[in-house]
Coordinates of C-alpha atoms (C1' of nucleotides) in Angstrom, one line a residue:
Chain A
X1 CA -16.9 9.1 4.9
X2 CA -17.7 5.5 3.4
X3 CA -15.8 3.7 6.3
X4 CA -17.8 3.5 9.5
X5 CA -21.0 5.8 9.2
X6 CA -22.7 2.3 10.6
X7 CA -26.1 3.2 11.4
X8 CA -26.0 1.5 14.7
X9 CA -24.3 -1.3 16.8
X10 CA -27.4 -3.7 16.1
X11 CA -28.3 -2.5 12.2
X12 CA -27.8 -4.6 9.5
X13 CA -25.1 -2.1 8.1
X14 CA -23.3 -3.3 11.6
X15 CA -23.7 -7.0 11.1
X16 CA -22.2 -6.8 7.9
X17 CA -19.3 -5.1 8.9
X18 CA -18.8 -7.5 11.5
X19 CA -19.0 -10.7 9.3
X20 CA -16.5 -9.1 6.2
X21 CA -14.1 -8.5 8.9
X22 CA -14.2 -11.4 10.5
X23 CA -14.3 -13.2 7.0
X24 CA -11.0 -11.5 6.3
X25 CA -9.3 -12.6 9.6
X26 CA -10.4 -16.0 9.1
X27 CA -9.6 -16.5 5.5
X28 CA -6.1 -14.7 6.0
X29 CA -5.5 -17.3 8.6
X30 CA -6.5 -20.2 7.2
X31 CA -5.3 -19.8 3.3
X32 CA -2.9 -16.9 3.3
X33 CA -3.1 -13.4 2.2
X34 CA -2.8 -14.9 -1.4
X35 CA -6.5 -16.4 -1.0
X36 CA -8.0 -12.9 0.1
X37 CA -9.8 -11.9 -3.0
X38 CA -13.2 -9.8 -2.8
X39 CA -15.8 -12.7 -4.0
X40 CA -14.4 -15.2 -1.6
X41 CA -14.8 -12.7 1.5
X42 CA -18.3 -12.4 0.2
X43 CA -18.8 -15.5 0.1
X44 CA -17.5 -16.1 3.4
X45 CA -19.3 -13.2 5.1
X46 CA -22.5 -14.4 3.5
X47 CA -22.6 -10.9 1.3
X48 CA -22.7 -10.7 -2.6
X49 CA -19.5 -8.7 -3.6
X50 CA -21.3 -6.0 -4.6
X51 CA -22.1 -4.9 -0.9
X52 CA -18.0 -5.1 -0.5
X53 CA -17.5 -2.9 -3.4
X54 CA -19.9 -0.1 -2.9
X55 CA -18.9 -0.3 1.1
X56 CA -15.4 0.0 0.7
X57 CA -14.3 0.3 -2.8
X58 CA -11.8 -2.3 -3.5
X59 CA -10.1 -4.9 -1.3
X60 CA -6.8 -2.5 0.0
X61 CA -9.4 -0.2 1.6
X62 CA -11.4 -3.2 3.2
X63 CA -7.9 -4.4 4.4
X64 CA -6.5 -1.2 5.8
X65 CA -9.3 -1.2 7.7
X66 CA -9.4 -4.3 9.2
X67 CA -5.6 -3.5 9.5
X68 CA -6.4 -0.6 11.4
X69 CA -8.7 -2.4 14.0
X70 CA -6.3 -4.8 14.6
X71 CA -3.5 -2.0 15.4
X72 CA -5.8 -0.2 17.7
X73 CA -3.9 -1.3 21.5
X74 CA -6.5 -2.6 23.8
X75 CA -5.5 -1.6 26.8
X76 CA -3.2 2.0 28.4
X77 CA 0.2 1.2 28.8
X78 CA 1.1 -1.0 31.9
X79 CA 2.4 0.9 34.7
X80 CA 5.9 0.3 36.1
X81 CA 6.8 3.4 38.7
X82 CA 8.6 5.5 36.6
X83 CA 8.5 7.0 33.5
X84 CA 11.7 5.4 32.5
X85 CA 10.2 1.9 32.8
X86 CA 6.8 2.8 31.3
X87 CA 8.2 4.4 27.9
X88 CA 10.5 1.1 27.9
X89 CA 7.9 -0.9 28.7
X90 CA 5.4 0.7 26.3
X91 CA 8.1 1.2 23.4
X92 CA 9.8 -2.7 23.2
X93 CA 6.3 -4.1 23.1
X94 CA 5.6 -1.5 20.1
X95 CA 7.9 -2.7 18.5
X96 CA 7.8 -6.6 19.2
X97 CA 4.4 -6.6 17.6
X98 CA 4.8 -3.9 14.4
X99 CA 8.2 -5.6 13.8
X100 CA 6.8 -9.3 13.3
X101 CA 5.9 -10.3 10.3
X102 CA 2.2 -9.9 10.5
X103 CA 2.6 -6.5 12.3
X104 CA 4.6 -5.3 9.3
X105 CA 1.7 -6.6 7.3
X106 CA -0.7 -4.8 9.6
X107 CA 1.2 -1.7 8.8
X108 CA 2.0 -1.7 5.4
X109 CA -2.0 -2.9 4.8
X110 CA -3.2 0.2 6.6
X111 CA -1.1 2.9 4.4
X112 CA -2.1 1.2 1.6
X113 CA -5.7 1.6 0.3
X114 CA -6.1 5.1 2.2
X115 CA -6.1 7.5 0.1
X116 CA -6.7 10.6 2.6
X117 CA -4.2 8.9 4.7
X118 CA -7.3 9.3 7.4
X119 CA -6.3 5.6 8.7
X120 CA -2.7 6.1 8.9
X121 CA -3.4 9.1 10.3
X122 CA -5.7 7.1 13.5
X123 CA -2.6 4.6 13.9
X124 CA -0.5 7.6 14.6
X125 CA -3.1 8.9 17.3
X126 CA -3.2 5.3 18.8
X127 CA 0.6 5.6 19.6
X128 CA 0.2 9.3 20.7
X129 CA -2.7 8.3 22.9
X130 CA -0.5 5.3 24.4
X131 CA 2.3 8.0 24.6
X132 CA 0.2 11.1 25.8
X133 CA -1.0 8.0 28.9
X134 CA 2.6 7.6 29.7
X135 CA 3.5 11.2 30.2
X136 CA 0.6 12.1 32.1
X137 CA 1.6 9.6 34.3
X138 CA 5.4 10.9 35.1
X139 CA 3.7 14.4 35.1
X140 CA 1.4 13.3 38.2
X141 CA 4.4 11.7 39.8
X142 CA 6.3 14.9 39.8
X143 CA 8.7 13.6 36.6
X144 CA 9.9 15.7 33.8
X145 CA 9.0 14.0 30.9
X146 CA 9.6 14.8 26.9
X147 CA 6.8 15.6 24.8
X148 CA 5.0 13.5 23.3
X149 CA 5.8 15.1 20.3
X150 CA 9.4 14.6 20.8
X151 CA 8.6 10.6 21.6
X152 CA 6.6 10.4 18.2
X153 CA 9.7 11.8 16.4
X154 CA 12.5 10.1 17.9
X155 CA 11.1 6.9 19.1
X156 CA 7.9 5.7 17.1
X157 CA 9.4 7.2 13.5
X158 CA 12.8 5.4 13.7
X159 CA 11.5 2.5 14.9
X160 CA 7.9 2.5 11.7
X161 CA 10.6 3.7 9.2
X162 CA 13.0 0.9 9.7
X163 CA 9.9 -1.8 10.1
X164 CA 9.1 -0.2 6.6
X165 CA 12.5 1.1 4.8
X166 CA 14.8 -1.5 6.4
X167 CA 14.0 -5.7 6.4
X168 CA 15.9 -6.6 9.0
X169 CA 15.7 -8.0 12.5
X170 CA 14.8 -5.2 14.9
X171 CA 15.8 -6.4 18.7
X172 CA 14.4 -5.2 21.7
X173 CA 17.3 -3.2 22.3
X174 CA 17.0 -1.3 20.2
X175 CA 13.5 0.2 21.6
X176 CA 15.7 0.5 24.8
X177 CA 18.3 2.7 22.8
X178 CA 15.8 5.1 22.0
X179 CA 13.9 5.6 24.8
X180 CA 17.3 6.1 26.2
X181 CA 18.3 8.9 24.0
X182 CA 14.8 10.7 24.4
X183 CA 14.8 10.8 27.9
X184 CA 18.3 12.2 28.2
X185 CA 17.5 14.8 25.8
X186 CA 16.6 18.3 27.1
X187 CA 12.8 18.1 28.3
X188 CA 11.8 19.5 25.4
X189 CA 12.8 17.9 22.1
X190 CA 13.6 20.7 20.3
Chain B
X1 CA 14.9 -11.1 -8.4
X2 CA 12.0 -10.2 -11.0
X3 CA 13.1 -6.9 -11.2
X4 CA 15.7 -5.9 -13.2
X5 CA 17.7 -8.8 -14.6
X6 CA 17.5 -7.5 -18.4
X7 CA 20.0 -9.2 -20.1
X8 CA 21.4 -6.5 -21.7
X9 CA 21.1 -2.8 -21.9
X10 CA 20.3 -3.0 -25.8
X11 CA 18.8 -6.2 -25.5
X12 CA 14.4 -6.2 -26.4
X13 CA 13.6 -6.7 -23.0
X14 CA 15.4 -3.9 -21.6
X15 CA 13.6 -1.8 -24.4
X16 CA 10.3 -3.2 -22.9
X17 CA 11.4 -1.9 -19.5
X18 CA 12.3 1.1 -21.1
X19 CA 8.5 1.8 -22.8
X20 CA 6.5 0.3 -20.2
X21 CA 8.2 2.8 -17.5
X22 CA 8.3 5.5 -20.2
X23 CA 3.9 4.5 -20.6
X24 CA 3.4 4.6 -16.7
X25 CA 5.2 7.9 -16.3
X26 CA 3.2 9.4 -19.9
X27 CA -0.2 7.7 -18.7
X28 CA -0.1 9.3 -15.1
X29 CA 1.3 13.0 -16.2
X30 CA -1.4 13.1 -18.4
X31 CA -4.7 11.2 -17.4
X32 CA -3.9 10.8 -13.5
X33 CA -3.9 7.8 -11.5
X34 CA -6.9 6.1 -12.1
X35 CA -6.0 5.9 -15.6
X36 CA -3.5 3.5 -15.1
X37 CA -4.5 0.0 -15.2
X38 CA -2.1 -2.6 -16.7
X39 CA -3.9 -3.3 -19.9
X40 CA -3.7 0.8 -20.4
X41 CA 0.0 0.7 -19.7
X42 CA 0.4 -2.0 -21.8
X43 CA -1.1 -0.5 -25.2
X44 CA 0.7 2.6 -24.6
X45 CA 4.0 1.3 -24.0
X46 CA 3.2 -1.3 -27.4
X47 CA 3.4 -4.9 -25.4
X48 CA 0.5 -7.0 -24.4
X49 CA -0.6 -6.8 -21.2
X50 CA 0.6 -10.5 -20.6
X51 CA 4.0 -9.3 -21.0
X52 CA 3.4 -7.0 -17.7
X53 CA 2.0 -9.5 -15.8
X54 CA 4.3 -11.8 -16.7
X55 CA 7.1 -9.6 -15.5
X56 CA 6.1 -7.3 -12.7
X57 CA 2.9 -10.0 -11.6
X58 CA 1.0 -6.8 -10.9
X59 CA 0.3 -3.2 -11.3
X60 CA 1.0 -2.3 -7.7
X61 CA 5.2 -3.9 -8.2
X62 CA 5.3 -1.8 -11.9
X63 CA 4.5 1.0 -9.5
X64 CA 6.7 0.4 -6.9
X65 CA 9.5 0.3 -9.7
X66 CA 8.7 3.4 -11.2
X67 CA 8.6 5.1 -8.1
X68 CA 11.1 3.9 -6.5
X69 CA 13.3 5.1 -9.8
X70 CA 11.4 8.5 -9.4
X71 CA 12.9 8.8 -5.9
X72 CA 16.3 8.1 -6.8
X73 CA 18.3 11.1 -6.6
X74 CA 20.1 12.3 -9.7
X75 CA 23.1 14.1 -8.1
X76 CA 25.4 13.7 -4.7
X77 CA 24.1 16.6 -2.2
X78 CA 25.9 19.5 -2.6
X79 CA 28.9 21.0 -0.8
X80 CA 27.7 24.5 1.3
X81 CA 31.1 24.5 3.3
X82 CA 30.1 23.0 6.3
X83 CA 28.5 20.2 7.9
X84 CA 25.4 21.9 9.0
X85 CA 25.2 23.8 5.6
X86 CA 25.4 20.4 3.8
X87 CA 22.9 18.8 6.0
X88 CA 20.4 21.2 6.5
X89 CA 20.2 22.0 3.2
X90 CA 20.1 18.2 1.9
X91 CA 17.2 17.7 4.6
X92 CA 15.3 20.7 3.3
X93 CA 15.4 19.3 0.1
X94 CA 14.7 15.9 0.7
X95 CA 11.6 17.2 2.9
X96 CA 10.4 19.1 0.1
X97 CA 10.3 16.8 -2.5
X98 CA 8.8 13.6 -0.3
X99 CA 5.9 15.7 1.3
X100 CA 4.8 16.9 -2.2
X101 CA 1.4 15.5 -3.2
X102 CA 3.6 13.7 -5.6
X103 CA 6.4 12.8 -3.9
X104 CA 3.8 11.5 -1.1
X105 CA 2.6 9.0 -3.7
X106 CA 5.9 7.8 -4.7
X107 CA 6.5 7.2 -1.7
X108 CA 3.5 5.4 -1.2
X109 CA 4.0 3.1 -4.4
X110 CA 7.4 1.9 -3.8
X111 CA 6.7 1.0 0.0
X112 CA 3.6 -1.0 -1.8
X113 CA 3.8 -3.7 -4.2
X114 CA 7.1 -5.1 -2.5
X115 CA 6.4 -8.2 -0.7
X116 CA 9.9 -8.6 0.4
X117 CA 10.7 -4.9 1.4
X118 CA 13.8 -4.7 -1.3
X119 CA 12.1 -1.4 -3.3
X120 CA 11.7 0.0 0.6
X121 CA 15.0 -0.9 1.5
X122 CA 16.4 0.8 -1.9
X123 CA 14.9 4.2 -1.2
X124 CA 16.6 3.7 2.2
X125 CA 19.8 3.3 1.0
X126 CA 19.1 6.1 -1.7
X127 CA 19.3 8.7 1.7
X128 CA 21.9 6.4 3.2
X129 CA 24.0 7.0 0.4
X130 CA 23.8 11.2 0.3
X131 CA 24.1 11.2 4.2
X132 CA 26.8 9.5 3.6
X133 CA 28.7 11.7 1.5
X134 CA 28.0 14.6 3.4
X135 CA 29.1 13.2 6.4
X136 CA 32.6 12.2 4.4
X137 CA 32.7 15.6 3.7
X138 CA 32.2 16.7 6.8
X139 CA 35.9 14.4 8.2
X140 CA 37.6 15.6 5.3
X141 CA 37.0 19.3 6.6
X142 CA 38.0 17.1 10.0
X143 CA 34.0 18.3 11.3
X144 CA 32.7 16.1 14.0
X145 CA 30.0 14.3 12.5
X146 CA 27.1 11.8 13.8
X147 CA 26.7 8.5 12.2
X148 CA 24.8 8.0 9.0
X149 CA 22.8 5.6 11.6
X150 CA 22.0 8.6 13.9
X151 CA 20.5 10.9 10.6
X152 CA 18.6 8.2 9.3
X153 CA 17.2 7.5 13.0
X154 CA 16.6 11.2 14.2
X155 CA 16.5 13.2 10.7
X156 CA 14.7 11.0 8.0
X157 CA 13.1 9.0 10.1
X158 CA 10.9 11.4 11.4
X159 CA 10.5 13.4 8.1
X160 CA 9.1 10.0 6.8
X161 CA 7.0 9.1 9.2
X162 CA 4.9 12.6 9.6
X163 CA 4.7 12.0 5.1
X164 CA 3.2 9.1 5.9
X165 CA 1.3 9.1 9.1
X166 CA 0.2 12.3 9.7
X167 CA -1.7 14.2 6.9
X168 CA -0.7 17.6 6.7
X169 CA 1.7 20.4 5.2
X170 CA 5.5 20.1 7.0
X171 CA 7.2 23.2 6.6
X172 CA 11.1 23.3 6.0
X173 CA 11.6 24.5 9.5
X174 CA 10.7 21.1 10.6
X175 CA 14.0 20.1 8.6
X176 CA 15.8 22.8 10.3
X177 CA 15.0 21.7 13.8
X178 CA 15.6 18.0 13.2
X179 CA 19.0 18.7 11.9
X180 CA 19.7 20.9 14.6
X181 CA 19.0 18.5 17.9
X182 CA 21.2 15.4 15.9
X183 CA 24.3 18.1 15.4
X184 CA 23.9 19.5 19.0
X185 CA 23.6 15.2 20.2
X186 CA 26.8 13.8 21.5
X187 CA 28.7 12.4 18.4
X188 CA 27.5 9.1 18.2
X189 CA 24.0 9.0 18.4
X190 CA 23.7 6.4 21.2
Chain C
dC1 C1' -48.2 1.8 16.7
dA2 C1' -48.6 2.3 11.8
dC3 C1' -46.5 4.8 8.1
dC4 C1' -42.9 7.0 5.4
dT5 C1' -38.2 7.8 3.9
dT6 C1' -33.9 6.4 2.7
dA7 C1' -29.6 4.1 3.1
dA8 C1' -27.9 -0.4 2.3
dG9 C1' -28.0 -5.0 0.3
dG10 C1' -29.2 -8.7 -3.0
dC11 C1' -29.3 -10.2 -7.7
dA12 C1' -28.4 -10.5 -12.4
dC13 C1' -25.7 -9.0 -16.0
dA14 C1' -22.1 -6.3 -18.5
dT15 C1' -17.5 -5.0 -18.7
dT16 C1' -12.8 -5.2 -17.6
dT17 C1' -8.9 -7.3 -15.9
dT18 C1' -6.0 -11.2 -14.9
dT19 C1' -4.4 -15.7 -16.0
dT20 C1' -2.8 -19.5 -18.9
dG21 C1' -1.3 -22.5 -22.9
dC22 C1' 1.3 -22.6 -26.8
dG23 C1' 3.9 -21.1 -30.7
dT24 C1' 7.5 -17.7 -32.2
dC25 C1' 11.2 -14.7 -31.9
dT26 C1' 15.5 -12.7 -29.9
dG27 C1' 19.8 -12.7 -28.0
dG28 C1' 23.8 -15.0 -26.0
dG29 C1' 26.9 -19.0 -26.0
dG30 C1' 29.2 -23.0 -28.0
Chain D
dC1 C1' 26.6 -21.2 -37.9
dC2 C1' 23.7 -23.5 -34.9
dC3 C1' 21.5 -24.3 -30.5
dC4 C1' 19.5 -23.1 -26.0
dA5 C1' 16.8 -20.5 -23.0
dG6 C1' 14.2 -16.8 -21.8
dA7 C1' 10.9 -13.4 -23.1
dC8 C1' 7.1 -12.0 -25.9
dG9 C1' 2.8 -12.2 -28.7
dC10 C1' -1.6 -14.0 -29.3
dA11 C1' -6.0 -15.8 -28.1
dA12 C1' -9.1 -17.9 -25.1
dA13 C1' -10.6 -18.9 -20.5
dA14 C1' -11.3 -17.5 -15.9
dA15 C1' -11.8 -14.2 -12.4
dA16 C1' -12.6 -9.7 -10.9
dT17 C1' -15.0 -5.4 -10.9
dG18 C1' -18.7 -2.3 -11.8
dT19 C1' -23.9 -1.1 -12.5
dG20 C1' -29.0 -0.9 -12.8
dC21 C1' -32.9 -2.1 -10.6
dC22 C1' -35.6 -4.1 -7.1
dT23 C1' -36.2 -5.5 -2.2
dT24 C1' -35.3 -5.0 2.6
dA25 C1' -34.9 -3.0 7.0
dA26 C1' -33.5 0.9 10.2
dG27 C1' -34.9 5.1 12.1
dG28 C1' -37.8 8.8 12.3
dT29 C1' -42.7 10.9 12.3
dG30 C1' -47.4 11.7 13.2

DNA sequence: CACCTTAAGGCACATTTTTTGCGTCTGGGG
DNA sequence: CCCCAGACGCAAAAAATGTGCCTTAAGGTG
């Protein structure tokens, strides 16, 4: 209930919101996340440290949710034709960005500091909103597709759990692998 | 490579492991979370609270070792006669004890404070390991059995990213049906 | 439009945590 | 038995976090 009760687009509230995060972004890419302390994105954002404190409590909740923001896809998945090339589509570009290095920081930063698990919980509806775009798509075209249910557990979770369980290289292929599997699956992935 | 290098089991600083652990797990059981800080942790476990920061450079990496000790599990999985028995059972368990309140947190700690993903990628092979010896099992009894690649993928995977993702309760039938769709899959879980 | 109410921010200060330099002690090896 | 290196304690400095109180500004009201 702290996080984004911003009175309105053009309050004060909002303007400060706007300059901490951009502070953040800026000061993570020009120093390093080692620089990003609370005082000096104050002093960046032109805000005593207080305001940061009472706003968001300590510096993991400010950074989950600039994590979060950053996470949120800008656009619905492209479309291809089919739902075949859609899912691949959608899914390899998942994982090229949540498996670089700053997408696994992107990640990790938006678990952390969320107590509730309220903004882990809106990264998951970002990938079901991509997913539930996707099917809806195949279903207008006649195509029987998986739920998305089925997608979030066997193609989002392996791919999040070894980003977070399992350094390692993740190649594209391995997004094609999945999709693979889910779509040969019965329709629905029980 | 700050971890665990003690130089001997009865050497001083493997006692300071041992008390600093032993303060963590005495300070959370009985003041909660917030109670621990590292100077807190420091006069209970008898060491000055340089000798913490020294070694784990933060609270957030003492965490991440405690937990990821608390997730270690204490005995192979047991043998219910058959493959299915085995793995439903293991996955029942496993569910049960990471979507606790508590077991939600350890989870949380050990993916935190671990820069380089070695705590993570311990718990991971933690599961790795019992999967494995139930799969064993299961070509001793001369069971088909999917890869330990396919259960961590279609099984765990899933398990851990609804713990971590999506707030809510996960009952043991979730467990159930995971195991079910990998033993009905073709073999290997391509 | 002027006024009121209230949430949010600034500021200064107190408290707590984190870092660092340096001397000492412990344990392993020659 | 002596030496070396790493780990710890201690104390002081630096940085951070948390709080009380006053001021500002957004949004609603008459």
């Amino acid at each position: 209930m702290s996080r984004k009760p911003m009175a309105r687009p053009g309050g004060r509230s909002a303007r400060v919101q706007a300059s901490v995060h951009a502070a953040v972004r800026e000061i993570e890419a020009e120093a390093g996340r080692a620089a990003l302390t609370v005082p000096a994105v104050a002093a960046r954002a032109g805000v005593t440290p207080s305001t940061i404190y009472r706003r968001w409590g300590d510096l993991q909740e400010l950074l989950s949710d600039v994590a979060v923001e950053r996470l949120r896809p800008e656009e619905p998945p492209a479309d291809r034709g089919s739902l075949d090339a859609d899912l691949t589509s959608w899914a390899r570009q998942f994982l090229d960005e949540m498996a670089s290095g700053p997408g696994r920081a992107y990640v990790r930063d938006a678990l952390l500091g969320d107590p509730d698990g309220s903004n882990a919980g809106r990264c998951s509806a970002y990938a079901a909103d991509q997913i539930e775009a996707v099917v809806a798509r195949a279903a207008e075209r006649g195509e029987t597709a998986p739920t998305v249910e089925a997608v979030l557990d066997h193609v989002v979770a392996p791919m999040m759990y070894r980003i977070l369980f399992r350094p390692g290289p993740l190649p594209a292929a391995y997004a094609d692998q999945l999709v693979r599997a889910v779509l040969a699956a019965p329709p629905t992935g029980r």
